[in-house]
Each structure stands twice: as structure tokens, then as C-alpha cells.
mmCIF file of C-alpha atoms in Angstrom:
data_model
loop_
_atom_site.group_PDB
_atom_site.id
_atom_site.type_symbol
_atom_site.label_atom_id
_atom_site.label_comp_id
_atom_site.label_asym_id
_atom_site.label_seq_id
_atom_site.Cartn_x
_atom_site.Cartn_y
_atom_site.Cartn_z
ATOM 1 C CA MET A 290 30.335 14.451 -231.505
ATOM 2 C CA SER A 291 29.077 15.916 -234.762
ATOM 3 C CA ASN A 292 30.953 16.056 -238.056
ATOM 4 C CA ALA A 293 30.276 18.415 -240.948
ATOM 5 C CA ILE A 294 31.972 19.399 -244.203
ATOM 6 C CA LEU A 295 31.448 22.716 -245.987
ATOM 7 C CA HIS A 296 32.286 22.791 -249.696
ATOM 8 C CA PHE A 297 33.273 25.851 -251.728
ATOM 9 C CA GLU A 298 32.364 25.953 -255.398
ATOM 10 C CA GLU A 299 35.116 28.392 -256.344
ATOM 11 C CA ILE A 300 38.813 27.929 -255.585
ATOM 12 C CA ASN A 301 39.333 31.657 -254.970
ATOM 13 C CA GLU A 302 36.530 31.769 -252.409
ATOM 14 C CA ALA A 303 37.931 28.713 -250.623
ATOM 15 C CA ARG A 304 41.376 30.330 -250.485
ATOM 16 C CA ASP A 305 40.092 33.713 -249.247
ATOM 17 C CA ILE A 306 37.798 32.247 -246.584
ATOM 18 C CA GLY A 307 40.533 29.828 -245.515
ATOM 19 C CA GLU A 308 43.003 32.686 -245.009
ATOM 20 C CA LEU A 309 40.460 34.592 -242.901
ATOM 21 C CA LEU A 310 39.627 31.546 -240.775
ATOM 22 C CA ALA A 311 43.217 30.352 -240.237
ATOM 23 C CA PRO A 312 43.956 32.668 -237.244
ATOM 24 C CA LEU A 313 40.794 31.388 -235.511
ATOM 25 C CA LEU A 314 41.539 27.656 -235.696
ATOM 26 C CA SER A 315 43.230 27.527 -232.296
ATOM 27 C CA LEU A 316 40.343 29.522 -230.752
ATOM 28 C CA PHE A 317 37.810 27.115 -232.238
ATOM 29 C CA ASP A 318 39.742 24.335 -230.506
ATOM 30 C CA ILE A 319 40.321 26.007 -227.122
ATOM 31 C CA GLU A 320 37.018 27.876 -226.703
ATOM 32 C CA LEU A 321 34.547 25.685 -228.593
ATOM 33 C CA GLY A 322 36.256 22.300 -228.347
ATOM 34 C CA ALA A 323 36.099 22.050 -232.127
ATOM 35 C CA GLU A 324 38.612 20.596 -234.551
ATOM 36 C CA VAL A 325 38.387 22.624 -237.764
ATOM 37 C CA ILE A 326 40.518 21.590 -240.744
ATOM 38 C CA LEU A 327 40.908 23.545 -243.983
ATOM 39 C CA ARG A 328 41.661 21.082 -246.763
ATOM 40 C CA ASN A 329 41.246 20.933 -250.559
ATOM 41 C CA GLY A 330 38.619 23.655 -250.781
ATOM 42 C CA THR A 331 36.601 22.358 -247.822
ATOM 43 C CA VAL A 332 36.135 23.151 -244.140
ATOM 44 C CA GLN A 333 35.901 20.012 -242.011
ATOM 45 C CA ILE A 334 34.361 20.449 -238.552
ATOM 46 C CA SER A 335 34.359 17.966 -235.685
ATOM 47 C CA ALA A 336 32.694 19.161 -232.466
ATOM 48 C CA THR A 337 29.543 18.988 -230.370
ATOM 49 C CA GLU A 338 26.306 19.612 -232.259
ATOM 50 C CA GLU A 339 25.969 23.098 -230.722
ATOM 51 C CA SER A 340 29.549 24.163 -231.559
ATOM 52 C CA THR A 341 29.312 22.696 -235.059
ATOM 53 C CA GLN A 342 26.157 24.695 -235.817
ATOM 54 C CA LYS A 343 27.732 27.884 -234.416
ATOM 55 C CA ILE A 344 30.818 27.492 -236.607
ATOM 56 C CA ILE A 345 28.789 26.629 -239.723
ATOM 57 C CA GLN A 346 26.581 29.706 -239.218
ATOM 58 C CA PHE A 347 29.648 31.881 -238.604
ATOM 59 C CA ILE A 348 31.319 30.695 -241.823
ATOM 60 C CA GLU A 349 28.120 31.094 -243.876
ATOM 61 C CA ASP A 350 27.690 34.652 -242.557
ATOM 62 C CA LEU A 351 31.317 35.367 -243.464
ATOM 63 C CA ARG A 352 30.802 34.027 -246.989
ATOM 64 C CA LEU A 353 27.768 36.251 -247.565
ATOM 65 C CA ALA A 354 29.539 39.338 -246.216
ATOM 66 C CA GLN A 355 32.680 38.636 -248.264
ATOM 67 C CA LYS A 356 30.599 38.564 -251.457
ATOM 68 C CA LYS A 357 29.388 42.127 -250.782
ATOM 69 C CA SER A 358 32.784 43.612 -249.947
ATOM 70 C CA PRO A 359 36.226 42.338 -248.845
ATOM 71 C CA ILE A 360 36.398 41.558 -245.123
ATOM 72 C CA ASP A 361 39.680 42.000 -243.258
ATOM 73 C CA PRO A 362 41.062 39.589 -240.617
ATOM 74 C CA GLN A 363 40.492 42.060 -237.784
ATOM 75 C CA THR A 364 36.775 42.271 -238.576
ATOM 76 C CA VAL A 365 36.596 38.468 -238.665
ATOM 77 C CA SER A 366 38.253 38.263 -235.249
ATOM 78 C CA TYR A 367 35.909 40.913 -233.830
ATOM 79 C CA CYS A 368 32.829 39.139 -235.211
ATOM 80 C CA TYR A 369 34.011 35.838 -233.739
ATOM 81 C CA GLN A 370 34.299 37.385 -230.270
ATOM 82 C CA ALA A 371 30.866 38.993 -230.702
ATOM 83 C CA MET A 372 29.450 35.594 -231.663
ATOM 84 C CA ARG A 373 31.034 34.085 -228.526
ATOM 85 C CA ASN A 374 29.294 36.830 -226.496
ATOM 86 C CA GLY A 375 25.902 35.842 -227.880
ATOM 87 C CA GLU A 376 25.569 38.201 -230.862
ATOM 88 C CA GLU A 377 23.929 36.768 -233.972
ATOM 89 C CA ASN A 378 24.374 37.742 -237.633
ATOM 90 C CA THR A 379 27.451 39.757 -236.688
ATOM 91 C CA PHE A 380 28.807 40.184 -240.225
ATOM 92 C CA GLN A 381 25.424 41.222 -241.581
ATOM 93 C CA LYS A 382 24.910 43.777 -238.810
ATOM 94 C CA LEU A 383 28.348 45.317 -239.296
ATOM 95 C CA THR A 384 28.230 45.497 -243.080
ATOM 96 C CA GLU A 385 24.655 46.793 -243.453
ATOM 97 C CA ILE A 386 25.887 50.372 -242.959
ATOM 98 C CA ARG A 387 28.165 51.473 -245.782
ATOM 99 C CA ILE A 388 29.453 54.951 -246.481
ATOM 100 C CA PRO A 389 30.182 55.568 -250.175
ATOM 101 C CA VAL A 390 33.201 57.814 -250.659
ATOM 102 C CA GLY A 391 35.187 58.903 -253.711
ATOM 103 C CA PRO A 392 35.281 57.290 -257.146
ATOM 104 C CA ARG A 393 37.493 54.193 -257.415
ATOM 105 C CA LYS A 394 37.592 53.960 -253.616
ATOM 106 C CA PRO A 395 35.919 51.178 -251.589
ATOM 107 C CA ASP A 396 32.987 52.007 -249.326
ATOM 108 C CA VAL A 397 33.848 52.693 -245.697
ATOM 109 C CA PHE A 398 31.945 50.749 -243.035
ATOM 110 C CA PRO A 399 32.079 50.524 -239.231
ATOM 111 C CA ARG A 400 34.141 47.573 -238.018
ATOM 112 C CA THR A 401 32.714 47.287 -234.500
ATOM 113 C CA PHE A 402 29.292 47.763 -232.939
ATOM 114 C CA GLY A 403 30.632 50.815 -231.090
ATOM 115 C CA GLN A 404 31.674 52.327 -234.407
ATOM 116 C CA GLN A 405 28.229 51.472 -235.773
ATOM 117 C CA ARG A 406 26.590 53.482 -232.974
ATOM 118 C CA TYR A 407 29.000 56.325 -233.755
ATOM 119 C CA VAL A 408 28.020 56.365 -237.447
ATOM 120 C CA ASP A 409 24.357 56.350 -236.432
ATOM 121 C CA THR A 410 24.997 59.335 -234.139
ATOM 122 C CA LEU A 411 26.798 61.149 -236.969
ATOM 123 C CA GLN A 412 23.757 60.596 -239.167
ATOM 124 C CA ARG A 413 21.199 61.812 -236.614
ATOM 125 C CA SER A 414 22.935 64.751 -234.923
ATOM 126 C CA SER A 415 23.943 68.207 -236.116
ATOM 127 C CA VAL A 416 26.811 68.163 -233.613
ATOM 128 C CA THR A 417 28.569 64.910 -232.667
ATOM 129 C CA PHE A 418 31.334 64.272 -230.149
ATOM 130 C CA GLY A 419 33.372 61.148 -230.921
ATOM 131 C CA ILE A 420 35.400 60.396 -227.796
ATOM 132 C CA GLY A 421 37.724 57.451 -227.279
ATOM 133 C CA PRO A 422 41.231 55.984 -227.524
ATOM 134 C CA ALA A 423 43.520 56.148 -230.540
ATOM 135 C CA GLY A 424 42.623 53.770 -233.345
ATOM 136 C CA THR A 425 38.851 53.648 -232.781
ATOM 137 C CA GLY A 426 38.024 55.282 -236.125
ATOM 138 C CA LYS A 427 36.727 58.562 -234.683
ATOM 139 C CA THR A 428 38.250 60.818 -237.340
ATOM 140 C CA TYR A 429 38.245 58.290 -240.180
ATOM 141 C CA LEU A 430 34.505 57.604 -240.020
ATOM 142 C CA ALA A 431 33.721 61.306 -239.606
ATOM 143 C CA MET A 432 35.827 62.017 -242.712
ATOM 144 C CA ALA A 433 33.940 59.349 -244.658
ATOM 145 C CA LYS A 434 30.606 60.928 -243.699
ATOM 146 C CA ALA A 435 31.932 64.365 -244.686
ATOM 147 C CA ILE A 436 33.077 63.209 -248.133
ATOM 148 C CA SER A 437 29.818 61.341 -248.690
ATOM 149 C CA ALA A 438 27.827 64.457 -247.747
ATOM 150 C CA LEU A 439 29.905 66.613 -250.118
ATOM 151 C CA LEU A 440 29.563 64.224 -253.064
ATOM 152 C CA ASN A 441 25.794 63.971 -252.426
ATOM 153 C CA GLU A 442 25.603 67.802 -252.345
ATOM 154 C CA GLU A 443 24.249 67.778 -248.791
ATOM 155 C CA VAL A 444 26.943 70.361 -247.950
ATOM 156 C CA SER A 445 28.966 72.673 -250.163
ATOM 157 C CA ARG A 446 32.333 72.313 -248.400
ATOM 158 C CA ILE A 447 34.353 70.356 -245.870
ATOM 159 C CA ILE A 448 36.392 72.112 -243.192
ATOM 160 C CA LEU A 449 38.993 70.102 -241.269
ATOM 161 C CA THR A 450 40.796 71.615 -238.324
ATOM 162 C CA ARG A 451 43.079 70.782 -235.423
ATOM 163 C CA PRO A 452 44.614 72.764 -232.578
ATOM 164 C CA ALA A 453 48.301 73.284 -233.384
ATOM 165 C CA ILE A 454 49.555 71.772 -230.139
ATOM 166 C CA GLU A 455 51.090 68.311 -230.122
ATOM 167 C CA ALA A 456 53.252 66.514 -227.597
ATOM 168 C CA GLY A 457 54.496 69.731 -225.987
ATOM 169 C CA GLU A 458 56.104 71.156 -229.149
ATOM 170 C CA HIS A 459 55.839 74.878 -229.898
ATOM 171 C CA LEU A 460 55.367 76.127 -233.440
ATOM 172 C CA GLY A 461 57.694 79.066 -232.975
ATOM 173 C CA PHE A 462 60.695 76.753 -232.749
ATOM 174 C CA LEU A 463 59.917 74.913 -235.996
ATOM 175 C CA PRO A 464 61.521 75.989 -239.291
ATOM 176 C CA GLY A 465 59.625 77.583 -242.197
ATOM 177 C CA ASP A 466 56.687 79.941 -242.629
ATOM 178 C CA PHE A 467 53.373 79.433 -240.854
ATOM 179 C CA LYS A 468 52.015 76.997 -243.444
ATOM 180 C CA GLN A 469 55.145 74.862 -243.206
ATOM 181 C CA LYS A 470 55.036 74.980 -239.406
ATOM 182 C CA VAL A 471 51.478 73.661 -239.137
ATOM 183 C CA ALA A 472 51.693 71.150 -242.024
ATOM 184 C CA PRO A 473 52.964 68.233 -239.850
ATOM 185 C CA TYR A 474 50.062 68.667 -237.415
ATOM 186 C CA LEU A 475 47.489 68.580 -240.225
ATOM 187 C CA ARG A 476 49.100 65.649 -242.072
ATOM 188 C CA PRO A 477 46.798 62.958 -240.579
ATOM 189 C CA LEU A 478 43.787 64.800 -242.008
ATOM 190 C CA TYR A 479 45.373 64.847 -245.473
ATOM 191 C CA ASP A 480 46.158 61.123 -245.130
ATOM 192 C CA ALA A 481 42.509 60.314 -244.443
ATOM 193 C CA LEU A 482 41.434 62.455 -247.407
ATOM 194 C CA HIS A 483 43.751 60.564 -249.756
ATOM 195 C CA ASP A 484 42.386 57.241 -248.458
ATOM 196 C CA MET A 485 38.896 58.221 -249.613
ATOM 197 C CA LEU A 486 39.392 60.436 -252.658
ATOM 198 C CA PRO A 487 41.706 60.133 -255.671
ATOM 199 C CA ALA A 488 44.716 62.461 -255.347
ATOM 200 C CA ASP A 489 43.605 64.683 -258.235
ATOM 201 C CA LEU A 490 40.210 65.281 -256.602
ATOM 202 C CA VAL A 491 41.833 66.096 -253.261
ATOM 203 C CA GLU A 492 44.079 68.733 -254.845
ATOM 204 C CA LYS A 493 41.297 70.155 -257.024
ATOM 205 C CA ASN A 494 38.904 70.537 -254.088
ATOM 206 C CA ILE A 495 41.568 72.119 -251.889
ATOM 207 C CA GLU A 496 42.445 74.618 -254.636
ATOM 208 C CA ARG A 497 38.770 75.540 -255.050
ATOM 209 C CA GLY A 498 38.303 75.881 -251.301
ATOM 210 C CA THR A 499 35.700 73.110 -251.312
ATOM 211 C CA ILE A 500 37.946 71.277 -248.848
ATOM 212 C CA GLU A 501 39.788 73.415 -246.318
ATOM 213 C CA VAL A 502 42.392 72.100 -243.895
ATOM 214 C CA ALA A 503 43.466 74.705 -241.359
ATOM 215 C CA PRO A 504 44.571 75.212 -237.743
ATOM 216 C CA LEU A 505 41.828 75.933 -235.231
ATOM 217 C CA ALA A 506 42.947 79.555 -234.858
ATOM 218 C CA TYR A 507 41.679 80.205 -238.405
ATOM 219 C CA MET A 508 38.087 79.513 -237.299
ATOM 220 C CA ARG A 509 37.789 82.605 -235.107
ATOM 221 C CA GLY A 510 35.295 85.198 -236.335
ATOM 222 C CA ARG A 511 33.772 82.930 -239.008
ATOM 223 C CA THR A 512 30.271 81.534 -239.531
ATOM 224 C CA LEU A 513 30.408 78.118 -241.166
ATOM 225 C CA ASN A 514 27.282 77.656 -243.321
ATOM 226 C CA HIS A 515 26.485 74.645 -245.561
ATOM 227 C CA ALA A 516 29.615 72.897 -244.281
ATOM 228 C CA PHE A 517 30.682 69.609 -242.741
ATOM 229 C CA VAL A 518 33.205 70.644 -240.084
ATOM 230 C CA ILE A 519 35.530 68.255 -238.235
ATOM 231 C CA LEU A 520 37.619 69.298 -235.238
ATOM 232 C CA ASP A 521 40.248 66.623 -234.634
ATOM 233 C CA GLU A 522 42.442 66.155 -231.525
ATOM 234 C CA ALA A 523 39.916 68.228 -229.580
ATOM 235 C CA GLN A 524 41.388 67.168 -226.233
ATOM 236 C CA ASN A 525 44.050 69.807 -226.946
ATOM 237 C CA THR A 526 41.599 72.696 -227.165
ATOM 238 C CA THR A 527 41.320 75.079 -224.254
ATOM 239 C CA ARG A 528 37.874 75.828 -222.837
ATOM 240 C CA GLN A 529 37.858 79.159 -224.689
ATOM 241 C CA GLN A 530 38.846 77.526 -227.996
ATOM 242 C CA MET A 531 36.131 74.879 -227.701
ATOM 243 C CA PHE A 532 33.467 77.494 -226.990
ATOM 244 C CA MET A 533 34.718 79.579 -229.917
ATOM 245 C CA PHE A 534 34.620 76.584 -232.252
ATOM 246 C CA LEU A 535 31.154 75.364 -231.251
ATOM 247 C CA THR A 536 29.674 78.811 -231.808
ATOM 248 C CA ARG A 537 30.936 78.920 -235.434
ATOM 249 C CA LEU A 538 28.202 76.496 -236.576
ATOM 250 C CA GLY A 539 25.988 77.997 -239.290
ATOM 251 C CA TYR A 540 22.896 76.988 -241.229
ATOM 252 C CA GLU A 541 22.652 73.534 -242.820
ATOM 253 C CA SER A 542 25.976 72.478 -241.316
ATOM 254 C CA LYS A 543 27.214 69.453 -239.411
ATOM 255 C CA CYS A 544 29.983 69.525 -236.857
ATOM 256 C CA VAL A 545 32.034 66.614 -235.495
ATOM 257 C CA ILE A 546 34.455 66.916 -232.584
ATOM 258 C CA THR A 547 36.849 64.025 -232.005
ATOM 259 C CA GLY A 548 39.385 63.468 -229.278
ATOM 260 C CA ASP A 549 41.003 61.227 -226.686
ATOM 261 C CA PRO A 550 40.865 62.631 -223.123
ATOM 262 C CA SER A 551 43.803 60.396 -222.131
ATOM 263 C CA GLN A 552 46.170 62.224 -224.522
ATOM 264 C CA VAL A 553 45.905 65.858 -223.430
ATOM 265 C CA ASP A 554 49.038 67.858 -224.316
ATOM 266 C CA LEU A 555 47.927 71.154 -222.754
ATOM 267 C CA PRO A 556 49.815 72.621 -219.781
ATOM 268 C CA ASP A 557 48.481 71.406 -216.434
ATOM 269 C CA SER A 558 47.117 74.889 -215.726
ATOM 270 C CA SER A 559 44.894 74.812 -218.836
ATOM 271 C CA PRO A 560 41.877 72.451 -218.595
ATOM 272 C CA SER A 561 40.801 70.620 -221.747
ATOM 273 C CA GLY A 562 37.843 72.097 -223.598
ATOM 274 C CA LEU A 563 36.791 68.618 -224.712
ATOM 275 C CA ILE A 564 36.513 67.305 -221.162
ATOM 276 C CA GLU A 565 34.496 70.352 -220.097
ATOM 277 C CA ALA A 566 32.188 70.149 -223.135
ATOM 278 C CA ARG A 567 31.469 66.464 -222.498
ATOM 279 C CA LYS A 568 30.223 67.346 -219.015
ATOM 280 C CA ILE A 569 28.064 70.370 -219.792
ATOM 281 C CA LEU A 570 26.556 69.537 -223.212
ATOM 282 C CA LYS A 571 25.273 65.996 -222.646
ATOM 283 C CA ASN A 572 21.588 67.021 -222.482
ATOM 284 C CA ILE A 573 21.522 69.377 -225.482
ATOM 285 C CA PRO A 574 19.012 68.273 -228.173
ATOM 286 C CA ASP A 575 20.449 67.431 -231.620
ATOM 287 C CA LEU A 576 23.894 67.021 -230.034
ATOM 288 C CA GLY A 577 25.224 63.476 -229.731
ATOM 289 C CA ILE A 578 28.088 62.217 -227.576
ATOM 290 C CA CYS A 579 29.423 58.794 -228.566
ATOM 291 C CA GLU A 580 32.006 57.113 -226.336
ATOM 292 C CA LEU A 581 34.240 54.503 -227.958
ATOM 293 C CA THR A 582 36.416 52.076 -225.978
ATOM 294 C CA GLN A 583 39.362 49.699 -226.379
ATOM 295 C CA ILE A 584 36.972 47.146 -227.908
ATOM 296 C CA ASP A 585 36.567 49.482 -230.896
ATOM 297 C CA ILE A 586 40.289 49.785 -231.686
ATOM 298 C CA VAL A 587 41.014 48.652 -235.240
ATOM 299 C CA ARG A 588 44.788 49.089 -235.307
ATOM 300 C CA HIS A 589 47.347 46.399 -234.477
ATOM 301 C CA PRO A 590 46.022 44.206 -231.608
ATOM 302 C CA LEU A 591 48.985 45.344 -229.490
ATOM 303 C CA VAL A 592 47.547 48.889 -229.408
ATOM 304 C CA GLN A 593 44.588 47.673 -227.354
ATOM 305 C CA CYS A 594 46.921 45.847 -224.945
ATOM 306 C CA ILE A 595 49.168 48.924 -224.592
ATOM 307 C CA ILE A 596 46.227 51.233 -223.845
ATOM 308 C CA GLU A 597 44.818 48.830 -221.255
ATOM 309 C CA ALA A 598 48.233 48.494 -219.572
ATOM 310 C CA TYR A 599 48.623 52.284 -219.323
ATOM 311 C CA GLN A 600 45.088 52.680 -217.964
ATOM 312 C CA ASP A 601 45.747 50.063 -215.278
ATOM 313 C CA HIS A 602 49.018 51.780 -214.363
ATOM 314 C CA ARG A 603 47.369 55.213 -214.109
ATOM 315 C CA LYS A 604 44.477 54.062 -211.920
ATOM 316 C CA PRO A 605 44.643 55.553 -208.423
ATOM 317 C CA LYS A 606 46.194 53.043 -206.070
ATOM 318 C CA ALA A 607 44.004 52.004 -203.148
#
């Protein structure tokens, strides 16, 4: 057995690192055979030499990453599992890509290696498809790249759109004028905007038309130049709508299409435009298709379990 003690010079650092490590203590014991004790600003480790060195390196990597930007417990848990799977320098790899957004807002960064590949695809491609389950950061990371591009004057406007079909509801039966009818369907896009820009900047840019949030039907007949365009919930586009949207792309523009093929709300007689596009566009140059999975989910851990249970249930029975 090997014993080691890590000391923290600052009380606040010891507290913060201790809180992040606390959920992993039982895993250290079960999976690495290590007894790890957090006590009086120290981490005391008792394990085999190999496990001790792994845990020390993991904690040192966490300390360095935490000094750059706050790390959340979910990222710590993900990095631990990556370390168990043989990945090295997990915190450094995840935090080396940062997307600066609005003033007084923290940088956005990918929280999984799948999300990191997605951000890289967003950077390299004029058109990117982000496909995967709910909670994998498809829209959030695309929004961060859009805001960063706008603030860096790489584009002159952001256009955010969704098909106005959700969970089988029909707009005609909802109260209010057209704007009021579609507002609930566009709300998630506004929420992401407010996460990354101060409220006054969101309102100012919307008033100026620098940021436009509109239903997909409003894209018909337009050419979108010098814009960063995001189509969200694309699994609910028809084949005709997807073709219409993709052919709106103008000069010096980027386009991101996000969706989850497992959550199609279209009638059975209407195939999803997203599913068709994924099949027929995979070999187009300057067009990237990034598939995210349950491993990339950054919501409550139960979400991953729920999605896996539904997928198992829906598998064709032998």
C-alpha cells in the first residue's frame, strides 16, 4: 500500500476541491480500491502505488483547471470516468477550448469529448448538423459560437429558427395573435440568449434586427448573407422545409442544424427532413455532421438513464 497527503495552501481552494471530490469518494473506494479522506484542508490517500498516482494526477489536473474557470460536479464526474477509460489530462483537454460570449458572462466550454468534436466541427464547417439526444448541448454550444461570431464581427446578425410543431399541438388552437402563438415554441432560444448576453443587450439586438428569432416559415424566399443561422428542433422539419432552409444560405454565413431523431412530432405520413438530410448530405465538402450520444448528456444524470431505458424498450424484439 502507498500513502500520500496533498496539502492546499488556501482554505477556499481546499473547500471547493473537497466539494467537487466528495461525490467520487465511494467510486475511488469501489473502483480503485483507494481510501480517500478529506480532512483539515488536506486530501489523504491510501491505495496501491498505481491508484495513488492516478488519484494525485487527477486532483492536480482538477486544481489547475479550477484556477482557470469554475468546474462543475458533472464535469468532474465525466473526467473521472474518462480517466478510468485511459484518457489522460482530461480537464486540460476539455477546458482548452473556450467560447467567449457576452460581457459579464462566463466563457462557454464543451463538457465532454463529444461536445469538443462538435465545437471543432462548428469551427471548421460552413454547415453543421448537430444530432443527438436532449441535453447534449447541441443548441447551447451553437448559440455560444453564434454570439462569439457576432461580437467578433465575423457575421452581422444571428438568425434563430424552429419549426412551429411541438408534441402534436396545433397553433390554430392556441390563444392570441401569431406572435403570441409561436412565442412558447421559441422560448428555449430566448433562454439560451439570456444565458450568454445581458438582458439589455438581448433586447437591443432584437430591436435592431441584429438577432432575429422566428418560426421556420419566415425563412422562405430569403437569402441569408453575413449571418449565423441556427435551425433548432430540426427533426420536426418536413423534407420540403429542410431543403428550403438549406438553400437559404448566403455569402459569408454559417448554418447549424440541431435535432434529435428520437423525438419526431410529425405525422407518421410525413418523413423527417433531418433524417433524410443526414443520409444524403454526409459526403458534401464543408458540411459537417456530428453525432452526440448519451455520454454527452449534461443534464441531471437521470436523463441519461431515462433515454437509455426508452431506447432499450423501443429496440425491435428478436
